[in-house]
Amino acid sequence: MRLRALLETDALGLRLLGGEDELDRGVRGVMTTDLRDPSRYLSGGELVLTGLAWRRTAADSEPFVRILATAGVAGLAAGEAELGDIPHDLVEACLRHRLPLFAVNESVAFATITEYVVRQVSGERAGDLAAVVDRHRRLMTSGPAGGGPEVVLDLLGSDLDLRAWVLSPTGRQIAGAGDPLPADVSATLAGEHLAATRTGRRGPHRATVHGTTYALFPIRNPVRGAASAARDVRETVLSDWLLAVEADASDWPAARLDLLQGVTQLIAVERDRREAARTVRRRLAQEVLELVQSGAPPAEIAARLRVAAPVLLPGLGTAPHWQVVVARVDWGQDGAAAATTGTGVAAVGAGAPGTAIESGPVAQSLLEEILVDPAAAGPDSTERIAVAHTGDEAIALVALPAVSADPDAPEEKAIEAGLHADALLSSVRDPLSAGLADDGRLTLGVSAAVHSAEGLRGALEEARHARRVAAARPGRVCAAGHHELASHVLLLPFVPDDVRRAFTARLLDPLRDYDRRHRAELIPTLEAFLDCDGSWTRCATRLHLHVNTLRYRVGRIEQLTGRDLSRLEDKLDFFLALRMS
């Protein structure tokens, strides 16, 4: 453990009097002494506790501190019970010898500090916990009575004073002992873990967020672990859980690291159990999807939906509305190009030349994670999703509770309760981008809500079209919704790249060149003019210009391009050029 941990532990109530630059020293033990020369009992790395009974005059401080510094102790903690405030001569001596000095409040017993340090560094305590964890493993593997990962994390806290959380690849908290991690911290830790895993580094990984250090341990499936080790890391990195421990594991002994690895294996058993709970939902989605894609009669699809509804919406008697979400993950050089050019072509894995990565299961696992309800993510959860995969696509069938029992109520009310593309990715974009690194891409499309089997086929096609619109956008993680299919954005992604470049260059390059030479801001003026529907007054007000100045700029735009901004056709051409640029 580090000296810094002593200050961060409120129960110890220590106050630092000097040596702030030395707080990263490791502590290997603790010793309480009031001897003037305790050197024969010191081996280095100790935290020395003293009640100052050895000090009779100010001259005693210098030799005492010199002995401790020569022995290589980590720090000195002096009690205030005997003399009240710590003597100034002792503070100065510690500063001269660069020995960190702490003041121990008279209300804190030395035994409390000793117990804390011993629990942190004692290998015997780790061995005791290992035995407890082993017993708990037998309980969990024999059935659900073991209590799940929360019990294991409670053991880490009570026996090793380690705060820990189990996180998903997106940073969603699956389990934790005590207070949950803030959402931004969880997302950052997940991103750090995914980025480190993509580089091939072995865990645990070290991450520091808001001044707190964490050790990140991967949690891999115990059954498929050997098979996973031989597979491309990109096939598992976006589905593995992680264990985040509030500690710096860089100087941990092998025994403690082995103990934490055992804990991850124990939690992986629970992960496998939760995966099994999704099997029914996946099978239902696969059956419905096959019926929809094969053109089965609506009555047959409706019959399968009646079977699916109680599974996806337990306890709700009303017939749900349905929404379809389509996701795709592209890897390799083509996937990297897709992030900048907008193409969405399946690629060959860079890590295994000539062997295509099986993207469908990866997309399926990701889509389940993105759509899961954090408040209902246990083994007996009421998740309203069922995800299947076909080829490189993952397709989710999402059940939405009917908003109104009134059959005459407008369907828009149900649609308002549905999923929205932007909201789905708002909290997961950063960690997933780290996992996709520089050769992967996730694109996602969301359909409108439909209220019957007849609408599912159209919803599936709508979601696929929306995903293609998302694939035309730059970025590692992109989504588009059904509402974007009713505007020009549906057409733009399918314009060939060479046509885009030629069209925008012909209209906008003369303006860009002029702006570069004269700083005339013709492009921003054009954007504002079109956004104000050609209103001279509103545009001049927005740009803080006189109307005559605006008219001069628009005239210059028309002169340079040979277009007339009073004509609807020319306005439309400029609008599309700006959208495609």
C-alpha positions as semicolon CSV with decimal commas, in nm:
position;residue;x (nm);y (nm);z (nm)
1;M;0,000;0,000;0,000
2;R;0,103;0,365;-0,042
3;L;0,137;0,629;0,227
4;R;-0,116;0,834;0,036
5;A;-0,383;0,578;0,121
6;L;-0,347;0,665;0,490
7;L;-0,449;1,025;0,424
8;E;-0,740;0,917;0,205
9;T;-0,885;0,697;0,480
10;D;-1,115;0,919;0,686
11;A;-1,141;0,671;0,974
12;L;-0,771;0,718;1,055
13;G;-0,801;1,096;1,085
14;L;-0,433;1,158;1,000
15;R;-0,301;1,506;0,928
16;L;0,005;1,555;0,707
17;L;0,270;1,787;0,854
18;G;0,544;1,740;0,593
19;G;0,670;1,520;0,311
20;E;0,393;1,564;0,059
21;D;0,629;1,474;-0,226
22;E;0,706;1,135;-0,066
23;L;0,349;1,006;-0,029
24;D;0,394;0,744;-0,301
25;R;0,631;0,544;-0,080
26;G;0,522;0,187;-0,022
27;V;0,433;0,066;0,327
28;R;0,528;-0,294;0,409
29;G;0,452;-0,298;0,781
30;V;0,388;-0,098;1,097
31;M;0,585;-0,052;1,422
32;T;0,497;0,130;1,746
33;T;0,794;0,256;1,950
34;D;0,904;0,514;2,209
35;L;1,268;0,402;2,208
36;R;1,528;0,668;2,136
37;D;1,703;0,424;1,901
38;P;1,466;0,164;1,752
39;S;1,699;0,083;1,459
40;R;1,753;-0,283;1,552
41;Y;1,381;-0,344;1,514
42;L;1,351;-0,177;1,173
43;S;1,397;-0,345;0,836
44;G;1,270;-0,065;0,606
45;G;0,933;0,024;0,465
46;E;0,756;0,053;0,802
47;L;0,514;0,317;0,919
48;V;0,651;0,409;1,263
49;L;0,397;0,511;1,531
50;T;0,524;0,700;1,833
51;G;0,373;0,870;2,136
52;L;0,687;1,098;2,169
53;A;0,782;0,962;2,513
54;W;1,146;0,947;2,391
55;R;1,156;1,330;2,347
56;R;1,278;1,524;2,650
57;T;1,425;1,829;2,476
58;A;1,418;1,977;2,128
59;A;1,766;1,834;2,064
60;D;1,627;1,479;2,075
61;S;1,431;1,511;1,750
62;E;1,722;1,528;1,505
63;P;1,897;1,199;1,604
64;F;1,566;1,011;1,628
65;V;1,456;1,116;1,279
66;R;1,804;1,050;1,137
67;I;1,790;0,691;1,266
68;L;1,449;0,635;1,105
69;A;1,558;0,785;0,772
70;T;1,876;0,574;0,767
71;A;1,671;0,260;0,831
72;G;1,453;0,344;0,531
73;V;1,118;0,367;0,706
74;A;0,824;0,483;0,494
75;G;0,694;0,749;0,733
76;L;0,645;0,863;1,090
77;A;0,310;0,913;1,266
78;A;0,329;1,103;1,597
79;G;0,045;1,104;1,851
80;E;-0,090;1,429;1,994
81;A;-0,213;1,272;2,320
82;E;0,116;1,326;2,513
83;L;0,230;1,676;2,411
84;G;-0,069;1,818;2,225
85;D;0,059;1,984;1,907
86;I;0,354;1,809;1,741
87;P;0,678;1,992;1,836
88;H;0,818;2,221;1,568
89;D;1,168;2,073;1,605
90;L;1,035;1,731;1,504
91;V;0,861;1,879;1,200
92;E;1,183;2,051;1,089
93;A;1,392;1,737;1,137
94;C;1,153;1,533;0,922
95;L;1,162;1,798;0,651
96;R;1,544;1,791;0,647
97;H;1,551;1,413;0,611
98;R;1,256;1,400;0,367
99;L;1,061;1,178;0,603
100;P;0,681;1,212;0,576
101;L;0,531;1,312;0,911
102;F;0,169;1,260;1,019
103;A;-0,012;1,387;1,326
104;V;-0,239;1,132;1,495
105;N;-0,538;1,284;1,670
106;E;-0,570;1,186;2,034
107;S;-0,911;1,032;1,957
108;V;-0,751;0,772;1,724
109;A;-0,586;0,469;1,881
110;F;-0,257;0,342;1,742
111;A;-0,424;-0,001;1,732
112;T;-0,671;0,130;1,474
113;I;-0,390;0,241;1,244
114;T;-0,196;-0,081;1,302
115;E;-0,496;-0,296;1,216
116;Y;-0,562;-0,100;0,898
117;V;-0,203;-0,130;0,774
118;V;-0,179;-0,497;0,862
119;R;-0,500;-0,577;0,679
120;Q;-0,365;-0,402;0,371
121;V;-0,026;-0,570;0,353
122;S;-0,067;-0,903;0,525
123;G;-0,039;-1,206;0,301
124;E;-0,208;-1,415;0,568
125;R;-0,524;-1,204;0,545
126;A;-0,523;-1,251;0,168
127;G;-0,492;-1,625;0,224
128;D;-0,784;-1,618;0,466
129;L;-0,996;-1,432;0,211
130;A;-0,895;-1,679;-0,059
131;A;-1,035;-1,959;0,155
132;V;-1,360;-1,766;0,206
133;V;-1,385;-1,695;-0,168
134;D;-1,324;-2,062;-0,241
135;R;-1,613;-2,158;-0,013
136;H;-1,831;-1,897;-0,178
137;R;-1,736;-2,032;-0,521
138;R;-1,872;-2,370;-0,426
139;L;-2,195;-2,207;-0,310
140;M;-2,241;-2,004;-0,628
141;T;-2,157;-2,283;-0,870
142;S;-2,410;-2,509;-0,699
143;G;-2,696;-2,265;-0,744
144;P;-2,818;-1,907;-0,703
145;A;-2,813;-1,921;-0,323
146;G;-2,459;-1,784;-0,316
147;G;-2,592;-1,430;-0,354
148;G;-2,424;-1,320;-0,676
149;P;-2,115;-1,101;-0,727
150;E;-2,228;-0,849;-0,463
151;V;-2,139;-1,099;-0,189
152;V;-1,789;-1,146;-0,330
153;L;-1,738;-0,770;-0,349
154;D;-1,858;-0,737;0,010
155;L;-1,589;-0,989;0,110
156;L;-1,323;-0,782;-0,064
157;G;-1,437;-0,478;0,130
158;S;-1,465;-0,642;0,472
159;D;-1,149;-0,854;0,455
160;L;-0,910;-0,645;0,244
161;D;-1,063;-0,295;0,260
162;L;-1,088;-0,299;-0,121
163;R;-1,378;-0,116;-0,283
164;A;-1,469;-0,284;-0,611
165;W;-1,732;-0,274;-0,884
166;V;-1,823;-0,497;-1,177
167;L;-1,873;-0,296;-1,496
168;S;-1,994;-0,376;-1,846
169;P;-1,796;-0,269;-2,157
170;T;-2,004;0,051;-2,171
171;G;-1,944;0,137;-1,805
172;R;-2,285;0,021;-1,681
173;Q;-2,254;-0,092;-1,319
174;I;-2,353;-0,456;-1,284
175;A;-2,257;-0,504;-0,920
176;G;-2,084;-0,312;-0,644
177;A;-2,032;-0,295;-0,272
178;G;-2,130;0,037;-0,116
179;D;-2,192;0,355;-0,311
180;P;-2,207;0,324;-0,690
181;L;-1,943;0,487;-0,905
182;P;-2,042;0,814;-1,074
183;A;-2,152;0,753;-1,433
184;D;-1,867;0,953;-1,584
185;V;-1,609;0,760;-1,381
186;S;-1,759;0,425;-1,484
187;A;-1,758;0,524;-1,851
188;T;-1,398;0,647;-1,830
189;L;-1,281;0,327;-1,661
190;A;-1,456;0,114;-1,923
191;G;-1,293;0,315;-2,200
192;E;-0,947;0,285;-2,039
193;H;-0,995;-0,091;-2,003
194;L;-1,109;-0,137;-2,364
195;A;-0,825;0,075;-2,501
196;A;-0,565;-0,117;-2,297
197;T;-0,712;-0,452;-2,402
198;R;-0,700;-0,354;-2,769
199;T;-0,325;-0,289;-2,739
200;G;-0,274;-0,647;-2,619
201;R;-0,149;-0,553;-2,273
202;R;-0,213;-0,804;-1,997
203;G;-0,433;-0,704;-1,705
204;P;-0,469;-0,566;-1,454
205;H;-0,464;-0,224;-1,618
206;R;-0,401;0,093;-1,418
207;A;-0,625;0,398;-1,457
208;T;-0,650;0,724;-1,265
209;V;-0,975;0,924;-1,271
210;H;-1,024;1,247;-1,073
211;G;-0,709;1,172;-0,871
212;T;-0,817;0,819;-0,770
213;T;-0,626;0,515;-0,895
214;Y;-0,805;0,197;-1,003
215;A;-0,687;-0,150;-1,104
216;L;-0,892;-0,298;-1,388
217;F;-0,918;-0,677;-1,416
218;P;-1,083;-0,843;-1,719
219;I;-1,363;-1,090;-1,647
220;R;-1,369;-1,364;-1,909
221;N;-1,604;-1,654;-1,958
222;P;-1,460;-1,954;-1,769
223;V;-1,608;-2,209;-2,007
224;R;-1,498;-2,046;-2,332
225;G;-1,178;-1,898;-2,194
226;A;-0,939;-2,133;-2,375
227;A;-1,122;-2,092;-2,704
228;S;-1,141;-1,715;-2,659
229;A;-0,767;-1,693;-2,604
230;A;-0,709;-1,824;-2,958
231;R;-0,959;-1,582;-3,115
232;D;-0,904;-1,229;-3,234
233;V;-0,932;-0,994;-2,935
234;R;-1,185;-0,787;-3,130
235;E;-1,437;-1,070;-3,103
236;T;-1,442;-1,054;-2,722
237;V;-1,323;-0,709;-2,613
238;L;-1,666;-0,549;-2,657
239;S;-1,849;-0,813;-2,457
240;D;-1,622;-0,891;-2,159
241;W;-1,702;-0,745;-1,817
242;L;-1,435;-0,589;-1,597
243;L;-1,365;-0,567;-1,226
244;A;-1,264;-0,215;-1,116
245;V;-1,080;-0,208;-0,781
246;E;-1,004;0,120;-0,608
247;A;-0,635;0,051;-0,555
248;D;-0,296;0,064;-0,724
249;A;-0,207;-0,298;-0,798
250;S;0,132;-0,220;-0,953
251;D;0,320;-0,327;-0,639
252;W;0,089;-0,604;-0,521
253;P;0,247;-0,940;-0,438
254;A;0,169;-1,235;-0,664
255;A;-0,057;-1,391;-0,399
256;R;-0,291;-1,093;-0,396
257;L;-0,300;-1,072;-0,776
258;D;-0,384;-1,441;-0,792
259;L;-0,662;-1,383;-0,540
260;L;-0,820;-1,110;-0,753
261;Q;-0,790;-1,327;-1,062
262;G;-0,983;-1,593;-0,870
263;V;-1,249;-1,337;-0,788
264;T;-1,288;-1,252;-1,158
265;Q;-1,333;-1,622;-1,238
266;L;-1,600;-1,643;-0,971
267;I;-1,786;-1,345;-1,114
268;A;-1,753;-1,495;-1,462
269;V;-1,969;-1,785;-1,346
270;E;-2,245;-1,537;-1,267
271;R;-2,187;-1,373;-1,607
272;D;-2,243;-1,707;-1,775
273;R;-2,566;-1,755;-1,576
274;R;-2,698;-1,417;-1,686
275;E;-2,607;-1,493;-2,047
276;A;-2,812;-1,812;-2,023
277;A;-3,110;-1,607;-1,906
278;R;-3,108;-1,427;-2,243
279;T;-3,124;-1,749;-2,443
280;V;-3,506;-1,755;-2,454
281;R;-3,525;-1,395;-2,570
282;R;-3,266;-1,456;-2,840
283;R;-3,454;-1,761;-2,965
284;L;-3,781;-1,568;-2,978
285;A;-3,619;-1,289;-3,173
286;Q;-3,462;-1,537;-3,416
287;E;-3,797;-1,707;-3,478
288;V;-3,984;-1,380;-3,534
289;L;-3,705;-1,249;-3,757
290;E;-3,707;-1,560;-3,974
291;L;-4,084;-1,533;-4,015
292;V;-4,066;-1,163;-4,106
293;Q;-3,784;-1,209;-4,357
294;S;-3,944;-1,514;-4,519
295;G;-4,264;-1,321;-4,589
296;A;-4,478;-1,531;-4,354
297;P;-4,846;-1,434;-4,318
298;P;-4,909;-1,161;-4,057
299;A;-5,132;-1,400;-3,860
300;E;-4,842;-1,642;-3,814
301;I;-4,610;-1,362;-3,703
302;A;-4,877;-1,230;-3,468
303;A;-4,905;-1,574;-3,307
304;R;-4,531;-1,573;-3,233
305;L;-4,557;-1,220;-3,095
306;R;-4,831;-1,329;-2,857
307;V;-4,588;-1,589;-2,724
308;A;-4,307;-1,333;-2,704
309;A;-4,502;-1,057;-2,530
310;P;-4,533;-1,226;-2,185
311;V;-4,160;-1,308;-2,191
312;L;-4,053;-0,959;-2,287
313;L;-4,317;-0,776;-2,086
314;P;-4,395;-0,992;-1,783
315;G;-4,687;-0,868;-1,578
316;L;-4,821;-0,633;-1,846
317;G;-5,154;-0,741;-1,988
318;T;-5,181;-0,484;-2,267
319;A;-5,060;-0,564;-2,615
320;P;-4,729;-0,388;-2,670
321;H;-4,603;-0,182;-2,957
322;W;-4,280;-0,299;-3,120
323;Q;-3,967;-0,128;-3,239
324;V;-3,679;-0,270;-3,443
325;V;-3,313;-0,174;-3,396
326;V;-3,043;-0,290;-3,639
327;A;-2,672;-0,276;-3,557
328;R;-2,358;-0,370;-3,746
329;V;-1,991;-0,381;-3,651
330;D;-1,728;-0,348;-3,925
331;W;-1,361;-0,431;-3,868
332;G;-1,031;-0,395;-4,046
333;Q;-0,912;-0,153;-4,308
334;D;-1,258;-0,117;-4,464
335;G;-1,405;-0,053;-4,121
336;A;-1,145;0,216;-4,061
337;A;-1,224;0,376;-4,394
338;A;-1,593;0,367;-4,310
339;A;-1,532;0,600;-4,018
340;T;-1,427;0,874;-4,257
341;T;-1,590;0,794;-4,591
342;G;-1,926;0,665;-4,472
343;T;-1,904;0,321;-4,633
344;G;-2,014;0,025;-4,428
345;V;-1,843;-0,274;-4,589
346;A;-1,756;-0,582;-4,386
347;A;-1,382;-0,621;-4,352
348;V;-1,118;-0,883;-4,295
349;G;-0,969;-0,880;-3,947
350;A;-0,638;-0,703;-3,934
351;G;-0,518;-0,937;-3,662
352;A;-0,572;-1,247;-3,874
353;P;-0,511;-1,172;-4,244
354;G;-0,744;-1,363;-4,472
355;T;-0,984;-1,463;-4,192
356;A;-1,305;-1,266;-4,154
357;I;-1,410;-1,177;-3,802
358;E;-1,757;-1,304;-3,715
359;S;-1,920;-0,966;-3,660
360;G;-2,280;-1,081;-3,603
361;P;-2,232;-1,215;-3,246
362;V;-2,022;-0,908;-3,157
363;A;-2,299;-0,677;-3,277
364;Q;-2,557;-0,888;-3,092
365;S;-2,372;-0,862;-2,762
366;L;-2,322;-0,488;-2,808
367;L;-2,684;-0,425;-2,898
368;E;-2,802;-0,615;-2,591
369;E;-2,572;-0,402;-2,377
370;I;-2,683;-0,074;-2,535
371;L;-3,053;-0,155;-2,502
372;V;-3,050;-0,310;-2,155
373;D;-3,241;-0,131;-1,881
374;P;-2,984;-0,062;-1,603
375;A;-3,258;-0,086;-1,342
376;A;-3,354;-0,434;-1,456
377;A;-3,036;-0,613;-1,552
378;G;-3,024;-0,906;-1,312
379;P;-3,055;-1,274;-1,392
380;D;-3,433;-1,246;-1,344
381;S;-3,452;-0,914;-1,524
382;T;-3,748;-0,776;-1,711
383;E;-3,547;-0,656;-2,009
384;R;-3,778;-0,556;-2,293
385;I;-3,540;-0,672;-2,565
386;A;-3,474;-0,980;-2,774
387;V;-3,173;-0,971;-3,006
388;A;-3,089;-1,208;-3,290
389;H;-2,810;-1,193;-3,545
390;T;-2,804;-1,285;-3,910
391;G;-2,482;-1,252;-4,109
392;D;-2,303;-0,937;-3,996
393;E;-2,619;-0,774;-3,860
394;A;-2,773;-0,781;-3,514
395;I;-3,147;-0,717;-3,501
396;A;-3,332;-0,628;-3,182
397;L;-3,703;-0,665;-3,128
398;V;-3,794;-0,417;-2,855
399;A;-4,131;-0,436;-2,680
400;L;-4,285;-0,103;-2,582
401;P;-4,576;-0,098;-2,336
402;A;-4,889;0,051;-2,489
403;V;-4,929;0,405;-2,357
404;S;-5,307;0,406;-2,369
405;A;-5,571;0,135;-2,346
406;D;-5,798;0,344;-2,569
407;P;-5,795;0,182;-2,915
408;D;-5,882;0,518;-3,067
409;A;-5,586;0,695;-2,907
410;P;-5,338;0,830;-3,166
411;E;-5,041;0,603;-3,229
412;E;-4,805;0,899;-3,187
413;K;-4,848;0,866;-2,809
414;A;-4,693;0,519;-2,820
415;I;-4,418;0,635;-3,050
416;E;-4,318;0,904;-2,802
417;A;-4,238;0,630;-2,550
418;G;-4,005;0,452;-2,793
419;L;-3,630;0,448;-2,836
420;H;-3,444;0,741;-2,990
421;A;-3,120;0,688;-3,178
422;D;-2,923;0,977;-3,025
423;A;-3,025;0,890;-2,669
424;L;-2,916;0,527;-2,711
425;L;-2,555;0,624;-2,774
426;S;-2,517;0,935;-2,562
427;S;-2,355;0,759;-2,264
428;V;-2,175;0,474;-2,443
429;R;-2,009;0,646;-2,739
430;D;-1,675;0,718;-2,567
431;P;-1,604;0,376;-2,415
432;L;-1,717;0,191;-2,727
433;S;-1,500;0,414;-2,946
434;A;-1,203;0,313;-2,731
435;G;-1,285;-0,055;-2,783
436;L;-1,330;-0,013;-3,156
437;A;-0,993;0,167;-3,168
438;D;-0,874;0,267;-3,516
439;D;-1,007;-0,028;-3,714
440;G;-1,366;-0,082;-3,598
441;R;-1,699;0,089;-3,641
442;L;-2,049;0,049;-3,496
443;T;-2,354;0,178;-3,686
444;L;-2,709;0,157;-3,562
445;G;-3,056;0,228;-3,703
446;V;-3,387;0,262;-3,518
447;S;-3,732;0,215;-3,668
448;A;-4,057;0,382;-3,571
449;A;-4,290;0,198;-3,332
450;V;-4,548;-0,032;-3,490
451;H;-4,853;-0,182;-3,321
452;S;-4,908;-0,501;-3,520
453;A;-4,739;-0,789;-3,697
454;E;-4,822;-0,629;-4,033
455;G;-4,587;-0,344;-3,954
456;L;-4,282;-0,547;-3,853
457;R;-4,148;-0,609;-4,201
458;G;-4,164;-0,238;-4,279
459;A;-4,004;-0,157;-3,942
460;L;-3,715;-0,392;-4,018
461;E;-3,650;-0,231;-4,356
462;E;-3,685;0,113;-4,199
463;A;-3,424;0,029;-3,933
464;R;-3,188;-0,106;-4,200
465;H;-3,225;0,212;-4,407
466;A;-3,161;0,422;-4,097
467;R;-2,844;0,222;-4,025
468;R;-2,719;0,294;-4,378
469;V;-2,778;0,664;-4,314
470;A;-2,572;0,631;-3,993
471;A;-2,297;0,450;-4,187
472;A;-2,263;0,753;-4,416
473;R;-2,163;0,972;-4,122
474;P;-1,812;1,018;-3,983
475;G;-1,723;0,871;-3,645
476;R;-1,663;0,536;-3,478
477;V;-2,011;0,504;-3,325
478;C;-2,307;0,645;-3,521
479;A;-2,684;0,605;-3,514
480;A;-2,983;0,731;-3,712
481;G;-3,356;0,718;-3,645
482;H;-3,667;0,668;-3,853
483;H;-3,752;1,038;-3,850
484;E;-3,445;1,106;-4,067
485;L;-3,582;0,889;-4,348
486;A;-3,847;1,143;-4,438
487;S;-3,598;1,413;-4,539
488;H;-3,310;1,469;-4,780
489;V;-3,071;1,288;-4,541
490;L;-3,209;0,959;-4,675
491;L;-3,079;1,042;-5,023
492;L;-2,742;1,196;-4,942
493;P;-2,568;0,879;-4,810
494;F;-2,623;0,704;-5,141
495;V;-2,465;0,975;-5,358
496;P;-2,126;0,838;-5,481
497;D;-1,827;1,000;-5,319
498;D;-1,683;1,133;-5,647
499;V;-2,017;1,296;-5,732
500;R;-2,030;1,454;-5,384
501;R;-1,683;1,597;-5,420
502;A;-1,745;1,735;-5,768
503;F;-2,078;1,891;-5,671
504;T;-1,954;2,061;-5,354
505;A;-1,627;2,173;-5,515
506;R;-1,806;2,344;-5,804
507;L;-2,031;2,543;-5,570
508;L;-1,823;2,601;-5,258
509;D;-1,454;2,602;-5,359
510;P;-1,472;2,956;-5,511
511;L;-1,621;3,082;-5,182
512;R;-1,364;2,899;-4,969
513;D;-1,078;3,039;-5,178
514;Y;-1,218;3,391;-5,149
515;D;-1,262;3,354;-4,771
516;R;-0,907;3,226;-4,738
517;R;-0,765;3,527;-4,925
518;H;-0,990;3,802;-4,790
519;R;-1,136;3,665;-4,462
520;A;-1,475;3,761;-4,599
521;E;-1,678;3,487;-4,420
522;L;-1,885;3,412;-4,728
523;I;-1,945;3,046;-4,627
524;P;-2,083;3,136;-4,279
525;T;-2,293;3,410;-4,442
526;L;-2,437;3,162;-4,693
527;E;-2,521;2,913;-4,416
528;A;-2,697;3,178;-4,208
529;F;-2,886;3,318;-4,511
530;L;-3,024;2,977;-4,601
531;D;-3,103;2,895;-4,237
532;C;-3,308;3,218;-4,218
533;D;-3,505;3,115;-4,529
534;G;-3,360;3,405;-4,727
535;S;-3,487;3,672;-4,486
536;W;-3,253;3,972;-4,512
537;T;-3,361;4,122;-4,180
538;R;-3,337;3,805;-3,970
539;C;-3,005;3,704;-4,126
540;A;-2,850;4,049;-4,074
541;T;-2,965;4,045;-3,711
542;R;-2,818;3,699;-3,653
543;L;-2,482;3,796;-3,806
544;H;-2,483;4,142;-3,640
545;L;-2,447;4,308;-3,981
546;H;-2,609;4,600;-4,157
547;V;-2,852;4,481;-4,424
548;N;-2,644;4,658;-4,693
549;T;-2,334;4,465;-4,582
550;L;-2,530;4,141;-4,605
551;R;-2,654;4,232;-4,952
552;Y;-2,294;4,300;-5,060
553;R;-2,180;3,957;-4,935
554;V;-2,468;3,772;-5,100
555;G;-2,397;3,960;-5,422
556;R;-2,032;3,852;-5,403
557;I;-2,146;3,488;-5,353
558;E;-2,365;3,508;-5,661
559;Q;-2,085;3,672;-5,865
560;L;-1,827;3,406;-5,769
561;T;-2,058;3,109;-5,833
562;G;-2,279;3,231;-6,115
563;R;-2,590;3,144;-5,911
564;D;-2,892;3,350;-5,811
565;L;-2,996;3,315;-5,444
566;S;-3,342;3,449;-5,520
567;R;-3,414;3,128;-5,714
568;L;-3,537;2,824;-5,519
569;E;-3,330;2,582;-5,732
570;D;-3,004;2,762;-5,654
571;K;-3,088;2,788;-5,285
572;L;-3,151;2,412;-5,281
573;D;-2,820;2,340;-5,456
574;F;-2,628;2,546;-5,202
575;F;-2,817;2,381;-4,915
576;L;-2,729;2,030;-5,036
577;A;-2,367;2,126;-5,105
578;L;-2,326;2,252;-4,751
579;R;-2,483;1,933;-4,612
580;M;-2,252;1,710;-4,817
581;S;-1,934;1,908;-4,748
